[in-house]
Amino acid sequence: MKKAKFYFLILLIFPFYLNAQLTINDIKMILKMDLDKFETYAYNNGYKFKGMQETERVFGITFKKDYGLDTKYITLYEKYFNDGKTLTYQLSKKSEYLNLKKQIELSGFKLIRIFNFDDSLVREYKNASYKVTLISGIFNGLETYELTMKLNY
């Protein structure tokens, strides 16, 4: 009977483990990786290759994780216009967005600007090492949230 309870508990917890949200510390760690280490990290955490962004001004790799209606994208850019190394994390759950927002505020980031862009609420934060942009809005009829983190130079 104890084994059955144990396996039942594993079955309850496992889907949440597979769909675990990134934390601000995870994002900082990923931002320090090269693309090869990022690829390994993404595959080890249940993401699938989505594509590459490669233009004269942008170079990055995107991975995607699906779990029912909950879809997450993570992109690490080696080059992102004039900003250099940049990470974007796109998600579809408001609760996860609010959790990231809270982590940012508790981590000592200073809110430097709030504005409306293309019917989305944009919040910009900064500390000595990083600049973070949070975007929330409706895209193609769905609630969409995005975090972008860049190293300060």
PDB file of N, CA, C and O in Angstrom, residues 38-81:
ATOM      1  N   PHE A  38      23.676  26.372 -23.499  1.00  0.00           N
ATOM      2  CA  PHE A  38      22.244  26.683 -23.454  1.00  0.00           C
ATOM      3  C   PHE A  38      21.431  25.560 -24.098  1.00  0.00           C
ATOM      4  O   PHE A  38      20.398  25.148 -23.559  1.00  0.00           O
ATOM      5  N   GLU A  39      21.891  25.044 -25.227  1.00  0.00           N
ATOM      6  CA  GLU A  39      21.200  23.939 -25.896  1.00  0.00           C
ATOM      7  C   GLU A  39      21.098  22.736 -24.956  1.00  0.00           C
ATOM      8  O   GLU A  39      20.024  22.145 -24.796  1.00  0.00           O
ATOM      9  N   THR A  40      22.193  22.381 -24.321  1.00  0.00           N
ATOM     10  CA  THR A  40      22.197  21.257 -23.391  1.00  0.00           C
ATOM     11  C   THR A  40      21.237  21.515 -22.227  1.00  0.00           C
ATOM     12  O   THR A  40      20.446  20.638 -21.857  1.00  0.00           O
ATOM     13  N   TYR A  41      21.287  22.709 -21.669  1.00  0.00           N
ATOM     14  CA  TYR A  41      20.389  23.077 -20.572  1.00  0.00           C
ATOM     15  C   TYR A  41      18.929  22.940 -21.009  1.00  0.00           C
ATOM     16  O   TYR A  41      18.103  22.367 -20.292  1.00  0.00           O
ATOM     17  N   ALA A  42      18.593  23.461 -22.184  1.00  0.00           N
ATOM     18  CA  ALA A  42      17.203  23.428 -22.665  1.00  0.00           C
ATOM     19  C   ALA A  42      16.724  21.990 -22.833  1.00  0.00           C
ATOM     20  O   ALA A  42      15.632  21.635 -22.367  1.00  0.00           O
ATOM     21  N   TYR A  43      17.519  21.155 -23.491  1.00  0.00           N
ATOM     22  CA  TYR A  43      17.115  19.758 -23.682  1.00  0.00           C
ATOM     23  C   TYR A  43      16.984  19.036 -22.350  1.00  0.00           C
ATOM     24  O   TYR A  43      16.057  18.252 -22.150  1.00  0.00           O
ATOM     25  N   ASN A  44      17.898  19.293 -21.421  1.00  0.00           N
ATOM     26  CA  ASN A  44      17.836  18.639 -20.102  1.00  0.00           C
ATOM     27  C   ASN A  44      16.628  19.081 -19.282  1.00  0.00           C
ATOM     28  O   ASN A  44      16.261  18.412 -18.325  1.00  0.00           O
ATOM     29  N   ASN A  45      16.011  20.209 -19.655  1.00  0.00           N
ATOM     30  CA  ASN A  45      14.869  20.726 -18.913  1.00  0.00           C
ATOM     31  C   ASN A  45      13.558  20.618 -19.687  1.00  0.00           C
ATOM     32  O   ASN A  45      12.601  21.335 -19.396  1.00  0.00           O
ATOM     33  N   GLY A  46      13.518  19.721 -20.660  1.00  0.00           N
ATOM     34  CA  GLY A  46      12.271  19.395 -21.336  1.00  0.00           C
ATOM     35  C   GLY A  46      11.870  20.304 -22.487  1.00  0.00           C
ATOM     36  O   GLY A  46      10.761  20.202 -23.000  1.00  0.00           O
ATOM     37  N   TYR A  47      12.760  21.183 -22.928  1.00  0.00           N
ATOM     38  CA  TYR A  47      12.464  22.045 -24.061  1.00  0.00           C
ATOM     39  C   TYR A  47      12.820  21.332 -25.360  1.00  0.00           C
ATOM     40  O   TYR A  47      13.684  20.458 -25.387  1.00  0.00           O
ATOM     41  N   LYS A  48      12.165  21.746 -26.439  1.00  0.00           N
ATOM     42  CA  LYS A  48      12.444  21.217 -27.767  1.00  0.00           C
ATOM     43  C   LYS A  48      12.914  22.357 -28.660  1.00  0.00           C
ATOM     44  O   LYS A  48      12.448  23.497 -28.533  1.00  0.00           O
ATOM     45  N   PHE A  49      13.796  22.046 -29.583  1.00  0.00           N
ATOM     46  CA  PHE A  49      14.314  23.055 -30.500  1.00  0.00           C
ATOM     47  C   PHE A  49      13.174  23.642 -31.314  1.00  0.00           C
ATOM     48  O   PHE A  49      12.345  22.925 -31.870  1.00  0.00           O
ATOM     49  N   LYS A  50      13.104  24.971 -31.389  1.00  0.00           N
ATOM     50  CA  LYS A  50      12.063  25.669 -32.146  1.00  0.00           C
ATOM     51  C   LYS A  50      12.638  26.332 -33.390  1.00  0.00           C
ATOM     52  O   LYS A  50      12.014  26.343 -34.442  1.00  0.00           O
ATOM     53  N   GLY A  51      13.825  26.924 -33.278  1.00  0.00           N
ATOM     54  CA  GLY A  51      14.403  27.570 -34.443  1.00  0.00           C
ATOM     55  C   GLY A  51      15.540  28.498 -34.071  1.00  0.00           C
ATOM     56  O   GLY A  51      15.890  28.660 -32.907  1.00  0.00           O
ATOM     57  N   MET A  52      16.099  29.101 -35.106  1.00  0.00           N
ATOM     58  CA  MET A  52      17.187  30.057 -34.912  1.00  0.00           C
ATOM     59  C   MET A  52      16.781  31.393 -35.505  1.00  0.00           C
ATOM     60  O   MET A  52      16.043  31.445 -36.489  1.00  0.00           O
ATOM     61  N   GLN A  53      17.258  32.443 -34.905  1.00  0.00           N
ATOM     62  CA  GLN A  53      17.079  33.789 -35.430  1.00  0.00           C
ATOM     63  C   GLN A  53      18.460  34.245 -35.878  1.00  0.00           C
ATOM     64  O   GLN A  53      19.375  34.360 -35.056  1.00  0.00           O
ATOM     65  N   GLU A  54      18.594  34.469 -37.169  1.00  0.00           N
ATOM     66  CA  GLU A  54      19.903  34.833 -37.692  1.00  0.00           C
ATOM     67  C   GLU A  54      19.747  35.891 -38.777  1.00  0.00           C
ATOM     68  O   GLU A  54      19.251  35.609 -39.866  1.00  0.00           O
ATOM     69  N   THR A  55      20.102  37.109 -38.428  1.00  0.00           N
ATOM     70  CA  THR A  55      20.134  38.212 -39.374  1.00  0.00           C
ATOM     71  C   THR A  55      21.453  38.950 -39.152  1.00  0.00           C
ATOM     72  O   THR A  55      22.275  38.548 -38.331  1.00  0.00           O
ATOM     73  N   GLU A  56      21.608  40.040 -39.849  1.00  0.00           N
ATOM     74  CA  GLU A  56      22.817  40.849 -39.686  1.00  0.00           C
ATOM     75  C   GLU A  56      22.943  41.391 -38.262  1.00  0.00           C
ATOM     76  O   GLU A  56      24.034  41.540 -37.734  1.00  0.00           O
ATOM     77  N   ARG A  57      21.801  41.653 -37.608  1.00  0.00           N
ATOM     78  CA  ARG A  57      21.817  42.289 -36.288  1.00  0.00           C
ATOM     79  C   ARG A  57      21.378  41.393 -35.140  1.00  0.00           C
ATOM     80  O   ARG A  57      21.441  41.784 -33.986  1.00  0.00           O
ATOM     81  N   VAL A  58      20.910  40.166 -35.460  1.00  0.00           N
ATOM     82  CA  VAL A  58      20.380  39.268 -34.435  1.00  0.00           C
ATOM     83  C   VAL A  58      20.914  37.857 -34.680  1.00  0.00           C
ATOM     84  O   VAL A  58      20.913  37.380 -35.801  1.00  0.00           O
ATOM     85  N   PHE A  59      21.349  37.200 -33.593  1.00  0.00           N
ATOM     86  CA  PHE A  59      21.743  35.798 -33.690  1.00  0.00           C
ATOM     87  C   PHE A  59      21.384  35.110 -32.389  1.00  0.00           C
ATOM     88  O   PHE A  59      21.896  35.457 -31.323  1.00  0.00           O
ATOM     89  N   GLY A  60      20.444  34.133 -32.458  1.00  0.00           N
ATOM     90  CA  GLY A  60      20.024  33.421 -31.260  1.00  0.00           C
ATOM     91  C   GLY A  60      19.356  32.109 -31.587  1.00  0.00           C
ATOM     92  O   GLY A  60      19.095  31.792 -32.745  1.00  0.00           O
ATOM     93  N   ILE A  61      19.078  31.341 -30.543  1.00  0.00           N
ATOM     94  CA  ILE A  61      18.448  30.038 -30.679  1.00  0.00           C
ATOM     95  C   ILE A  61      17.253  29.965 -29.719  1.00  0.00           C
ATOM     96  O   ILE A  61      17.347  30.424 -28.585  1.00  0.00           O
ATOM     97  N   THR A  62      16.136  29.415 -30.215  1.00  0.00           N
ATOM     98  CA  THR A  62      14.886  29.348 -29.448  1.00  0.00           C
ATOM     99  C   THR A  62      14.501  27.903 -29.182  1.00  0.00           C
ATOM    100  O   THR A  62      14.588  27.057 -30.069  1.00  0.00           O
ATOM    101  N   PHE A  63      14.027  27.670 -27.944  1.00  0.00           N
ATOM    102  CA  PHE A  63      13.484  26.382 -27.538  1.00  0.00           C
ATOM    103  C   PHE A  63      12.080  26.592 -27.005  1.00  0.00           C
ATOM    104  O   PHE A  63      11.750  27.658 -26.505  1.00  0.00           O
ATOM    105  N   LYS A  64      11.267  25.543 -27.126  1.00  0.00           N
ATOM    106  CA  LYS A  64       9.848  25.622 -26.753  1.00  0.00           C
ATOM    107  C   LYS A  64       9.492  24.458 -25.858  1.00  0.00           C
ATOM    108  O   LYS A  64       9.980  23.337 -26.036  1.00  0.00           O
ATOM    109  N   LYS A  65       8.610  24.723 -24.875  1.00  0.00           N
ATOM    110  CA  LYS A  65       8.085  23.672 -24.007  1.00  0.00           C
ATOM    111  C   LYS A  65       6.569  23.808 -23.987  1.00  0.00           C
ATOM    112  O   LYS A  65       6.040  24.863 -23.676  1.00  0.00           O
ATOM    113  N   ASP A  66       5.884  22.722 -24.350  1.00  0.00           N
ATOM    114  CA  ASP A  66       4.419  22.680 -24.344  1.00  0.00           C
ATOM    115  C   ASP A  66       3.946  21.796 -23.214  1.00  0.00           C
ATOM    116  O   ASP A  66       4.495  20.722 -22.983  1.00  0.00           O
ATOM    117  N   TYR A  67       2.888  22.253 -22.561  1.00  0.00           N
ATOM    118  CA  TYR A  67       2.219  21.418 -21.573  1.00  0.00           C
ATOM    119  C   TYR A  67       0.752  21.825 -21.610  1.00  0.00           C
ATOM    120  O   TYR A  67       0.337  22.747 -20.910  1.00  0.00           O
ATOM    121  N   GLY A  68      -0.003  21.174 -22.478  1.00  0.00           N
ATOM    122  CA  GLY A  68      -1.407  21.551 -22.661  1.00  0.00           C
ATOM    123  C   GLY A  68      -1.482  22.958 -23.240  1.00  0.00           C
ATOM    124  O   GLY A  68      -0.849  23.272 -24.230  1.00  0.00           O
ATOM    125  N   LEU A  69      -2.239  23.823 -22.590  1.00  0.00           N
ATOM    126  CA  LEU A  69      -2.361  25.206 -23.050  1.00  0.00           C
ATOM    127  C   LEU A  69      -1.214  26.085 -22.564  1.00  0.00           C
ATOM    128  O   LEU A  69      -1.127  27.244 -22.932  1.00  0.00           O
ATOM    129  N   ASP A  70      -0.361  25.543 -21.731  1.00  0.00           N
ATOM    130  CA  ASP A  70       0.771  26.292 -21.184  1.00  0.00           C
ATOM    131  C   ASP A  70       1.988  26.082 -22.077  1.00  0.00           C
ATOM    132  O   ASP A  70       2.561  25.001 -22.120  1.00  0.00           O
ATOM    133  N   THR A  71       2.359  27.113 -22.813  1.00  0.00           N
ATOM    134  CA  THR A  71       3.506  27.051 -23.711  1.00  0.00           C
ATOM    135  C   THR A  71       4.532  28.073 -23.272  1.00  0.00           C
ATOM    136  O   THR A  71       4.191  29.200 -22.927  1.00  0.00           O
ATOM    137  N   LYS A  72       5.798  27.663 -23.302  1.00  0.00           N
ATOM    138  CA  LYS A  72       6.896  28.551 -22.924  1.00  0.00           C
ATOM    139  C   LYS A  72       7.944  28.534 -24.029  1.00  0.00           C
ATOM    140  O   LYS A  72       8.225  27.487 -24.604  1.00  0.00           O
ATOM    141  N   TYR A  73       8.494  29.706 -24.299  1.00  0.00           N
ATOM    142  CA  TYR A  73       9.602  29.836 -25.236  1.00  0.00           C
ATOM    143  C   TYR A  73      10.756  30.496 -24.504  1.00  0.00           C
ATOM    144  O   TYR A  73      10.550  31.432 -23.733  1.00  0.00           O
ATOM    145  N   ILE A  74      11.956  30.016 -24.782  1.00  0.00           N
ATOM    146  CA  ILE A  74      13.131  30.661 -24.227  1.00  0.00           C
ATOM    147  C   ILE A  74      14.142  30.821 -25.356  1.00  0.00           C
ATOM    148  O   ILE A  74      14.393  29.884 -26.115  1.00  0.00           O
ATOM    149  N   THR A  75      14.656  32.031 -25.498  1.00  0.00           N
ATOM    150  CA  THR A  75      15.603  32.339 -26.559  1.00  0.00           C
ATOM    151  C   THR A  75      16.824  33.001 -25.955  1.00  0.00           C
ATOM    152  O   THR A  75      16.703  33.950 -25.186  1.00  0.00           O
ATOM    153  N   LEU A  76      17.985  32.495 -26.324  1.00  0.00           N
ATOM    154  CA  LEU A  76      19.236  33.131 -25.929  1.00  0.00           C
ATOM    155  C   LEU A  76      19.865  33.720 -27.179  1.00  0.00           C
ATOM    156  O   LEU A  76      20.094  33.011 -28.161  1.00  0.00           O
ATOM    157  N   TYR A  77      20.082  35.025 -27.143  1.00  0.00           N
ATOM    158  CA  TYR A  77      20.700  35.738 -28.250  1.00  0.00           C
ATOM    159  C   TYR A  77      22.153  36.036 -27.909  1.00  0.00           C
ATOM    160  O   TYR A  77      22.436  36.613 -26.863  1.00  0.00           O
ATOM    161  N   GLU A  78      23.056  35.655 -28.793  1.00  0.00           N
ATOM    162  CA  GLU A  78      24.458  36.072 -28.657  1.00  0.00           C
ATOM    163  C   GLU A  78      24.596  37.528 -29.092  1.00  0.00           C
ATOM    164  O   GLU A  78      25.423  38.258 -28.575  1.00  0.00           O
ATOM    165  N   LYS A  79      23.769  37.885 -30.064  1.00  0.00           N
ATOM    166  CA  LYS A  79      23.760  39.257 -30.585  1.00  0.00           C
ATOM    167  C   LYS A  79      22.301  39.672 -30.724  1.00  0.00           C
ATOM    168  O   LYS A  79      21.496  38.952 -31.318  1.00  0.00           O
ATOM    169  N   TYR A  80      21.950  40.821 -30.139  1.00  0.00           N
ATOM    170  CA  TYR A  80      20.573  41.300 -30.206  1.00  0.00           C
ATOM    171  C   TYR A  80      20.603  42.803 -30.470  1.00  0.00           C
ATOM    172  O   TYR A  80      20.665  43.601 -29.537  1.00  0.00           O
ATOM    173  N   PHE A  81      20.632  43.155 -31.722  1.00  0.00           N
ATOM    174  CA  PHE A  81      20.739  44.542 -32.163  1.00  0.00           C
ATOM    175  C   PHE A  81      21.970  45.176 -31.517  1.00  0.00           C
ATOM    176  O   PHE A  81      23.050  44.632 -31.657  1.00  0.00           O
TER     177      PHE A  81
END
